[in-house]
Structure formats: C-alpha cells, structure tokens
PDB file of C-alpha atoms and ligand atoms in Angstrom:
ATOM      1  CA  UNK O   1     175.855 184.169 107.916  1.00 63.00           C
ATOM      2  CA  UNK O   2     176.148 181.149 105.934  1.00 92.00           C
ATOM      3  CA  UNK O   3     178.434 178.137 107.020  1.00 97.00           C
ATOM      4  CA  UNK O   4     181.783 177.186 106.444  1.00 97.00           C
ATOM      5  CA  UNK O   5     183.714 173.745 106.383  1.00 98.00           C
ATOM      6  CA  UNK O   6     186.940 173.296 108.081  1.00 98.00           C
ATOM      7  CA  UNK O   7     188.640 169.855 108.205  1.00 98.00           C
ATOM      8  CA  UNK O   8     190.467 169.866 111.446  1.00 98.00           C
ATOM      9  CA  UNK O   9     192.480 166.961 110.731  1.00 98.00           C
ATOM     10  CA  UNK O  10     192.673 164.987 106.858  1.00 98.00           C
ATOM     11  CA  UNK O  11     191.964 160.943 108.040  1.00 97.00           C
ATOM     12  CA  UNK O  12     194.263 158.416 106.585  1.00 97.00           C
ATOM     13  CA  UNK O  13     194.534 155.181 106.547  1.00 94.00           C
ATOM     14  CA  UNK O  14     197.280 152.350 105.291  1.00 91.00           C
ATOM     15  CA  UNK O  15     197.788 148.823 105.410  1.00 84.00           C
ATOM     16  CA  UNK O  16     201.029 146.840 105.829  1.00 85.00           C
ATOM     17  CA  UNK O  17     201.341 142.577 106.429  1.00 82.00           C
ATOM     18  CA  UNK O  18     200.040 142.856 110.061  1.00 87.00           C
ATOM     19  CA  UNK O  19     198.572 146.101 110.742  1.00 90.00           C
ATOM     20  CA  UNK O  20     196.404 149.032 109.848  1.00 89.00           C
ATOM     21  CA  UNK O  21     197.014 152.521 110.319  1.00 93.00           C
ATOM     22  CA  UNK O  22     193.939 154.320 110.466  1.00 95.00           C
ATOM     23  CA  UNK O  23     192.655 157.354 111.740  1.00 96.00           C
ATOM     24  CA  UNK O  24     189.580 159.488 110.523  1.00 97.00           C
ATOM     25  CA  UNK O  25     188.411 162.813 109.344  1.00 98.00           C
ATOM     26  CA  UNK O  26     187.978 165.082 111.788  1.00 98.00           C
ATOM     27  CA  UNK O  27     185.571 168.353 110.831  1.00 98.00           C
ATOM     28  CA  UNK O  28     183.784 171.346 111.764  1.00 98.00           C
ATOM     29  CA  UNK O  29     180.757 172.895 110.422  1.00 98.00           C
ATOM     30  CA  UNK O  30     180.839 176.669 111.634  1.00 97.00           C
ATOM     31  CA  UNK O  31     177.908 178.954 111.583  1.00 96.00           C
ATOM     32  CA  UNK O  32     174.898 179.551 112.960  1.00 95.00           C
ATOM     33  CA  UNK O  33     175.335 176.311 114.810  1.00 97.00           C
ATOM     34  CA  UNK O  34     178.593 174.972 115.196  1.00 98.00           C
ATOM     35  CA  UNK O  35     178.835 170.840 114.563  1.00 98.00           C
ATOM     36  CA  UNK O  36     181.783 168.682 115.069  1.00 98.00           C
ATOM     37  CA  UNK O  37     181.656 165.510 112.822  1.00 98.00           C
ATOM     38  CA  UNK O  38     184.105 162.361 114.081  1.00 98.00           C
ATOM     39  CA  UNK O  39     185.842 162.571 116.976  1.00 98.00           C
ATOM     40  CA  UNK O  40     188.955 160.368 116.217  1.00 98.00           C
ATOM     41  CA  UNK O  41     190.218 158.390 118.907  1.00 97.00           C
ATOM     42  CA  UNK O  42     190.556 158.858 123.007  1.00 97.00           C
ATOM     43  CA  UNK O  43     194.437 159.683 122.074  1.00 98.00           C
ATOM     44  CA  UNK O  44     193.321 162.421 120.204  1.00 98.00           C
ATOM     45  CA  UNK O  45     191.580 164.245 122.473  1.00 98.00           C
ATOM     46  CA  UNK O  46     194.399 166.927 123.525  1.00 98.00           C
ATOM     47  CA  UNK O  47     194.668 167.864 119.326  1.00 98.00           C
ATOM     48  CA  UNK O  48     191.137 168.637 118.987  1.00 98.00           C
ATOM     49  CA  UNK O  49     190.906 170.866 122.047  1.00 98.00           C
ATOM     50  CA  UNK O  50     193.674 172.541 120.111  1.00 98.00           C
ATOM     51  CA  UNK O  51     192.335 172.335 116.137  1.00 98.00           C
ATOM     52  CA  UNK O  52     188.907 173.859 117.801  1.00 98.00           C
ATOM     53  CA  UNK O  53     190.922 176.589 119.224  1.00 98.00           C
ATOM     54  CA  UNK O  54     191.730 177.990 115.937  1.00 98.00           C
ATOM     55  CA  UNK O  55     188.526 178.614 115.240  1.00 98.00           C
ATOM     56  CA  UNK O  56     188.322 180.338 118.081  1.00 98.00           C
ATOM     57  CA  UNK O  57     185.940 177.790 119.532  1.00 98.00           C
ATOM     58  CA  UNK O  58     186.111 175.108 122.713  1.00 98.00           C
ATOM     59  CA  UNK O  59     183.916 172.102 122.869  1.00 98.00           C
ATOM     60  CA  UNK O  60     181.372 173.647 125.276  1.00 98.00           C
ATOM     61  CA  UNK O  61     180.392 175.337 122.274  1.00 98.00           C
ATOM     62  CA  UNK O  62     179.486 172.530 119.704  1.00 98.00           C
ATOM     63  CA  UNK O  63     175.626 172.217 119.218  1.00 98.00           C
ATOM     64  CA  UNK O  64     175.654 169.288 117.634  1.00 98.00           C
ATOM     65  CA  UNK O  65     178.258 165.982 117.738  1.00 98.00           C
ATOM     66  CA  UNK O  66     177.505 163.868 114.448  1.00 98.00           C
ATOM     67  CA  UNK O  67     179.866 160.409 114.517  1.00 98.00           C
ATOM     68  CA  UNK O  68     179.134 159.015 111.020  1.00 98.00           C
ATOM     69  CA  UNK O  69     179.380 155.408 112.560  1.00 97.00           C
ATOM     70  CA  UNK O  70     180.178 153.563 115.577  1.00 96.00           C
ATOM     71  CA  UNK O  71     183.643 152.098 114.918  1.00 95.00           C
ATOM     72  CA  UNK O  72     186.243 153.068 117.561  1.00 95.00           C
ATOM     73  CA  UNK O  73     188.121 155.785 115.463  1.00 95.00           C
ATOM     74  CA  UNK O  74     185.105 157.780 115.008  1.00 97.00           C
ATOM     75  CA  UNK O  75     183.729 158.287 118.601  1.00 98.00           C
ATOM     76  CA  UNK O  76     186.896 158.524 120.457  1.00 98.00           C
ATOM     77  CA  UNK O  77     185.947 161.908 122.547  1.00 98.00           C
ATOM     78  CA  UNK O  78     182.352 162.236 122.663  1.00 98.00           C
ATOM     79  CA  UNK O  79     182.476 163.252 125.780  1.00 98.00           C
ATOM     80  CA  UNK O  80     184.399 166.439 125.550  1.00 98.00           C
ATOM     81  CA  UNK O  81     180.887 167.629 123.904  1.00 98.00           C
ATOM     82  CA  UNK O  82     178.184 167.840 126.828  1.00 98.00           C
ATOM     83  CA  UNK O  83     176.283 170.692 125.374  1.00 98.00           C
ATOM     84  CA  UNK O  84     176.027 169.291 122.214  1.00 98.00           C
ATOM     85  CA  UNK O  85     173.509 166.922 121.150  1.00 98.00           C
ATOM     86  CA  UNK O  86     174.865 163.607 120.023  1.00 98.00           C
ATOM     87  CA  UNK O  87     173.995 161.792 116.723  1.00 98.00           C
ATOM     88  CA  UNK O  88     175.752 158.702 117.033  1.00 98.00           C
ATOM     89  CA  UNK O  89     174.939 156.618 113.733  1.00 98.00           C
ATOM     90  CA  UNK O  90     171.552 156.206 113.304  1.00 98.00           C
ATOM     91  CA  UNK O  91     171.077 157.194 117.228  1.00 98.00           C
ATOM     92  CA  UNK O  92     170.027 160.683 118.735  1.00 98.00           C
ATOM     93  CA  UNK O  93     170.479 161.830 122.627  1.00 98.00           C
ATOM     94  CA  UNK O  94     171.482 163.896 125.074  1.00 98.00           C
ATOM     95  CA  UNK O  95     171.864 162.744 128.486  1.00 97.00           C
ATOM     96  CA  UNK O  96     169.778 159.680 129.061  1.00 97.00           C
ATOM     97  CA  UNK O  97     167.681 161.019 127.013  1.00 97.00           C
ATOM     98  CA  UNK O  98     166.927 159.180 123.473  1.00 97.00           C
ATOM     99  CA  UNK O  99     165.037 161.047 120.601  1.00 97.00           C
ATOM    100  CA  UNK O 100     162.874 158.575 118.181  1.00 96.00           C
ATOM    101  CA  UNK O 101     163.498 158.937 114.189  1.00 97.00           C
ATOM    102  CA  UNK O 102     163.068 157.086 111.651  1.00 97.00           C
ATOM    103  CA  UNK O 103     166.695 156.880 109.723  1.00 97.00           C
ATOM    104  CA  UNK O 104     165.189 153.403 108.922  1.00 96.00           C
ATOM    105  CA  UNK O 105     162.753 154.801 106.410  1.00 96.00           C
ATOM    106  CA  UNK O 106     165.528 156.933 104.477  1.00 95.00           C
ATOM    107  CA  UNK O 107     163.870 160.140 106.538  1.00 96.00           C
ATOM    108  CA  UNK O 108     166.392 162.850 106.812  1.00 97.00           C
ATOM    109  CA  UNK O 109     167.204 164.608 110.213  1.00 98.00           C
ATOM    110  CA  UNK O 110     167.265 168.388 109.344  1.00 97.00           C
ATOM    111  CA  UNK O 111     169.348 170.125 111.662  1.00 97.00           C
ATOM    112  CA  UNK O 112     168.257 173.918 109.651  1.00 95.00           C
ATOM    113  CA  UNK O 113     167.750 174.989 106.074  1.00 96.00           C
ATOM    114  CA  UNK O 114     171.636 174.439 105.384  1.00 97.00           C
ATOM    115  CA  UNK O 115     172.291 171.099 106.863  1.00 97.00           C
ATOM    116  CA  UNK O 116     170.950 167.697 107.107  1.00 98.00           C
ATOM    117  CA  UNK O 117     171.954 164.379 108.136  1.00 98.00           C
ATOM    118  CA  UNK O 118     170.548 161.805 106.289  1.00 98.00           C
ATOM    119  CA  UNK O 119     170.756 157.729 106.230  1.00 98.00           C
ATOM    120  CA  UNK O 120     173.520 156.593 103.986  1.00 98.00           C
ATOM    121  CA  UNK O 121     174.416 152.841 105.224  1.00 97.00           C
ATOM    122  CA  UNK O 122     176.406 150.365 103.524  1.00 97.00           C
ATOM    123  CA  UNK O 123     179.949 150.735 105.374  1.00 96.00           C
ATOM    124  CA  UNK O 124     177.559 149.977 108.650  1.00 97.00           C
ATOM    125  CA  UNK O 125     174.245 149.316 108.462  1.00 97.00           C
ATOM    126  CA  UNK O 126     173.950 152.559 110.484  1.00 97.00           C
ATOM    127  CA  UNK O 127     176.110 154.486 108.688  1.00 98.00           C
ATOM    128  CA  UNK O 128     175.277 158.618 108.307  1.00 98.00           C
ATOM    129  CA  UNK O 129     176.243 161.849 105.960  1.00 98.00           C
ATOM    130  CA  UNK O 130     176.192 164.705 107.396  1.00 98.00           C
ATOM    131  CA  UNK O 131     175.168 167.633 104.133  1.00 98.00           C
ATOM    132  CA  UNK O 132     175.899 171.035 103.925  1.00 98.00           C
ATOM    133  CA  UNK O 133     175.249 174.057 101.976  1.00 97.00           C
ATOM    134  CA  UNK O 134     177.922 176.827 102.307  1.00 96.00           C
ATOM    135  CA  UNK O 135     178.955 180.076 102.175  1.00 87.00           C
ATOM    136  CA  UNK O 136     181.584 179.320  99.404  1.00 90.00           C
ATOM    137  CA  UNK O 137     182.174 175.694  98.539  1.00 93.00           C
ATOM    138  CA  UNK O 138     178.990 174.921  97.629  1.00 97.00           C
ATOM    139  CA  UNK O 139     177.522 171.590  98.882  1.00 98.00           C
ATOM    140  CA  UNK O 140     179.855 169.460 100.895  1.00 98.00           C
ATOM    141  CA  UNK O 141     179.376 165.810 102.398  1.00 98.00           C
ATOM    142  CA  UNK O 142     180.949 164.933 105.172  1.00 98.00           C
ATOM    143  CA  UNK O 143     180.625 161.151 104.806  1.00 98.00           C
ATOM    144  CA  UNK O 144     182.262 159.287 106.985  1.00 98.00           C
ATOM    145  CA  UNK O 145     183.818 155.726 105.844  1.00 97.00           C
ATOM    146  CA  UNK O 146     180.669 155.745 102.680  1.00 98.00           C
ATOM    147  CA  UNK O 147     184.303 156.962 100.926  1.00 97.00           C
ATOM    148  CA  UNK O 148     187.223 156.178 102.393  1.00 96.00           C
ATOM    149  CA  UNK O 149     189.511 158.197 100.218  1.00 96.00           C
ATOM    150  CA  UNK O 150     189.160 159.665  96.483  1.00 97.00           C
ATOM    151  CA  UNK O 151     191.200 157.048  95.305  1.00 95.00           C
ATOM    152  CA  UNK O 152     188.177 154.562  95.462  1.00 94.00           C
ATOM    153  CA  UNK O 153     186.460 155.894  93.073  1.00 94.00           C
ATOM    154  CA  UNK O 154     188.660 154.267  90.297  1.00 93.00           C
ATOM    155  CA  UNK O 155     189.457 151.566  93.129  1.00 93.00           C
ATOM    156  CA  UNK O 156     186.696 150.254  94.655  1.00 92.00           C
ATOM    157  CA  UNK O 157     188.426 147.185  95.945  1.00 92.00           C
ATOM    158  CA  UNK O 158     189.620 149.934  98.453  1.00 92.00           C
ATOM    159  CA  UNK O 159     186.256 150.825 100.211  1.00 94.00           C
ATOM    160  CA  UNK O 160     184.653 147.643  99.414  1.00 92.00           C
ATOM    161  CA  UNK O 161     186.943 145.305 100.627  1.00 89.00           C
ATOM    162  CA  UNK O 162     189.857 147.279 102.567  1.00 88.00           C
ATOM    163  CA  UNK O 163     187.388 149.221 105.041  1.00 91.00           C
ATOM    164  CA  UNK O 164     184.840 146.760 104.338  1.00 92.00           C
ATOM    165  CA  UNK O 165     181.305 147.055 103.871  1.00 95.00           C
ATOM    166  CA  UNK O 166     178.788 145.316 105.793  1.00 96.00           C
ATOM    167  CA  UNK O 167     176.123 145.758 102.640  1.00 96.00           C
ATOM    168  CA  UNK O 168     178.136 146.251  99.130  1.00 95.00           C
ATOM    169  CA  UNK O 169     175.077 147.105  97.058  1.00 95.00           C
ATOM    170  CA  UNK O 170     173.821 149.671  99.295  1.00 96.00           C
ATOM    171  CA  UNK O 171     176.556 151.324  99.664  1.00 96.00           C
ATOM    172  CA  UNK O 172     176.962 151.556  96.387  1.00 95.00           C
ATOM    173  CA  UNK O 173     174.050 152.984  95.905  1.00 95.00           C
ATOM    174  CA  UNK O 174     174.575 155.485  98.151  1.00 96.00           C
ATOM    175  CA  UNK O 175     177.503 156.591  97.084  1.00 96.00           C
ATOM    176  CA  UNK O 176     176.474 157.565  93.394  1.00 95.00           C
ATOM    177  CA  UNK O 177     173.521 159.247  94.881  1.00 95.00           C
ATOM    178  CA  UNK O 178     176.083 161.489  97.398  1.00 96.00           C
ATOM    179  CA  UNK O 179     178.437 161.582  94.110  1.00 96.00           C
ATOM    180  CA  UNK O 180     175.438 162.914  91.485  1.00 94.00           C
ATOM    181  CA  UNK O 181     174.097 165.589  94.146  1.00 94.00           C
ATOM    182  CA  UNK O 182     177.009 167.393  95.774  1.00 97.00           C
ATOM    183  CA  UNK O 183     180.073 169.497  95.105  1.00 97.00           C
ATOM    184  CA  UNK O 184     182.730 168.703  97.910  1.00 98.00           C
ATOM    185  CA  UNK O 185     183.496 165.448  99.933  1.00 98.00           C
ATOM    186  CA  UNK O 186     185.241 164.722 103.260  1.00 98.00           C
ATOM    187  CA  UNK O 187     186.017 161.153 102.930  1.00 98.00           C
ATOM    188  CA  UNK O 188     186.489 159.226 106.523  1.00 98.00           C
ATOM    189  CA  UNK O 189     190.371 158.152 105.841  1.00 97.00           C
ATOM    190  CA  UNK O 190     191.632 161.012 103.323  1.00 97.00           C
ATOM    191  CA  UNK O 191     191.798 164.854 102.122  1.00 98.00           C
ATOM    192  CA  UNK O 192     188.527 166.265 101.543  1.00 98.00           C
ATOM    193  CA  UNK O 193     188.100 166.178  97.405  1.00 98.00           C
ATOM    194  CA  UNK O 194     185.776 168.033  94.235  1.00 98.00           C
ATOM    195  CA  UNK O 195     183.708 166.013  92.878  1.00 97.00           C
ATOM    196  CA  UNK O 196     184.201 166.565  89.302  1.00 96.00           C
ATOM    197  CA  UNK O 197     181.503 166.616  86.192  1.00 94.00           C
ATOM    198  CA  UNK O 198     183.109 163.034  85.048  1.00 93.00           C
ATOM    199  CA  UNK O 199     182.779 161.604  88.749  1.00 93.00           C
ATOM    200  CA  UNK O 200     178.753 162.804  88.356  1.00 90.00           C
ATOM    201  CA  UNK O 201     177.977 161.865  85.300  1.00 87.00           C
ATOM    202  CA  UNK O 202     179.153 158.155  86.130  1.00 83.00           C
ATOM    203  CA  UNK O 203     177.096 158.153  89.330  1.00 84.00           C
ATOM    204  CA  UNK O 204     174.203 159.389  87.537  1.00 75.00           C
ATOM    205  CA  UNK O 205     174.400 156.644  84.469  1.00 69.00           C
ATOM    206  CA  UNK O 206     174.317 154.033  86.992  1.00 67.00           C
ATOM    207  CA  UNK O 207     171.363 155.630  89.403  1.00 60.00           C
ATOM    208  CA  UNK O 208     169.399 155.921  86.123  1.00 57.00           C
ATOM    209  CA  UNK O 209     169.712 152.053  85.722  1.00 54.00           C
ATOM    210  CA  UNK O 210     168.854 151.040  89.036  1.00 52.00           C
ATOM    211  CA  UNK O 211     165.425 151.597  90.759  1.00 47.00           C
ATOM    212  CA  UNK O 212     166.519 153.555  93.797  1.00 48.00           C
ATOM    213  CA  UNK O 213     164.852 156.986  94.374  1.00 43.00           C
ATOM    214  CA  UNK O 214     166.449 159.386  96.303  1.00 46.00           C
ATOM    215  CA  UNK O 215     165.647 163.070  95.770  1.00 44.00           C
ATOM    216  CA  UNK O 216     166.264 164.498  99.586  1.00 48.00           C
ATOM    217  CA  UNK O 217     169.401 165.860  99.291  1.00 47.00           C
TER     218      UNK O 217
HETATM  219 ZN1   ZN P   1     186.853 154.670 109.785  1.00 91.58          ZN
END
C-alpha cells in the first residue's frame, strides 16, 4: 500500500500594523507508517485529536512526529505523540533518548523507500522537508516555512523578509532544488500547491548557474 497525503489543516498567515496572524500546516502522511508533520500550537490540540479522527487514526498511532522547525507554531502538541519518534528540526529522540545524524553534512534521514527527511535550512538554520512518494500525487514536500505560501514564488519579499530567513542564500537554494525535483508542496502558512513545468524550469536555470549539488531527493 503506497502512501497518501492529507493536509489536516491549510496554515495561513497575515500581517496587519501591529500583529501577525499565523498558524501552520498541519499534515499527515498515511501508510505503512503513519507521520504527523507540524503540530500547530498548544490551542490546537483539541482540533487535531479531531482532524486525526477522520482518518480513522488517534495520536497513539503516529510513528513518526516531524516539526519542520522549532518556532512555537510548529511544535505546539508534541506531546500528544508518545509512541512516535520525534524529529524536531535537525534533532531525533524518543524519551531521553537522542539519536546522532549528521543533517549537518546534507545526509538525508530515510524513514523507508517512500519517504525521507532531508536538511533544507535557510528559514532556520535547522530547518527540515519532510519527502514523499505517493500512491497518487506523485512526489509531495511537506516543507515547512522553506515556502510560506505559493504566492512567494513571484513574491519573494514574502518568505524572505515577512517570515524571515535566518540565511537568504541558502534558502534559496534550497528552494529551487525542492521546486526542480518534486510534484506537490505543503507550504508552512498556505494551501498545499502543483508545482508547475514553468515553476521547474526557473528553479532549474538558476541551480544550473550556481555550484550547489544536490541529487538526494
Ligand atoms: Zn511558521
């Protein structure tokens, strides 16, 4: 059985004089191991009891919590997933338990065949994307605040400078090299959205002209 994405909950995010209203993406990866990616924040924690319950899952039966970064609307209910094992950034544990890779080096973390989280800072310096293949979608990336919404693609004043990015270049970077290699992306603040042959081609133009190398996709 292959897997299947389901975006509990689209993240948003808006900006008036004073204040930001912001709240992330919010996904499942269903198959042969079921992973919950961003867990919103602690006043969220009743809706996604409920958005796992139509799946017909509860959090005792997540294998795997992946929080694409440590800022406080991504991590908000961690602990409603004890049997899972955590992925918190570039950090991996259970327990008290702490599990050694090296995210540092660009190495992947290969959860099976299907899926792999791999290093994709920029946003944070720790910053991960979790990629799947699926049953029916094709290749999705669940990236976290890498994209903040499809609309920053033509407006990158919005991810560079609205979010913020602790390292611009990078980030760049790594956002052609998601953009050139997969088919589907869950943003951290909007809709999920195709990535679309002109979107590729762009990312690809500009990867050609830098010096980065990234073929672990
Ligand atoms: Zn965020």
């Amino acid at each position: 059985m292959g897997y299947q994405v389901h975006v509990l909950f689209d993240g948003y995010s808006s900006m008036n004089d004073s204040e930001m209203k912001a709240n992330c993406s919010c996904t499942l990866i269903k198959g042969n191991k079921n992973i919950i990616v961003d867990t919103m924040t602690p006043w969220d924690r009743d809706r996604i009891i409920e958005g796992l319950s139509r799946h017909n899952l509860s959090p005792d039966k997540i294998d795997y919590l992946v929080c694409t970064h440590c800022h406080s609307d991504h991590v908000g209910n961690n602990n409603l997933f004890l049997n899972a094992k955590h992925i918190v950034g570039f950090s991996i544990s259970s327990k008290d338990t702490y599990f050694i890779h090296p995210f540092e080096t660009g190495e992947p973390y290969v959860i099976d065949d299907d899926i792999k989280v791999i290093p994709t800072p920029g946003h944070t310096l720790a910053d991960v994307t979790v990629v799947v293949k699926t049953k029916d979608q094709g290749t999705v990336a669940i990236t976290g605040d890498l994209f903040e919404k499809e609309e920053d693609i033509d407006n990158p004043h919005l991810w560079s400078h609205v979010a913020g990015s602790d390292d611009p270049e990078i980030q760049r970077q790594n956002r052609n090299r998601i953009l050139s290699s997969v088919d589907w992306i869950v943003p951290g603040h909007g809709p999920m959205f195709k990535v679309t042959e002109k979107m590729k081609e762009r990312s690809k133009d500009v990867l050609h002209h830098s010096d980065c190398n990234f073929h672990y996709i």
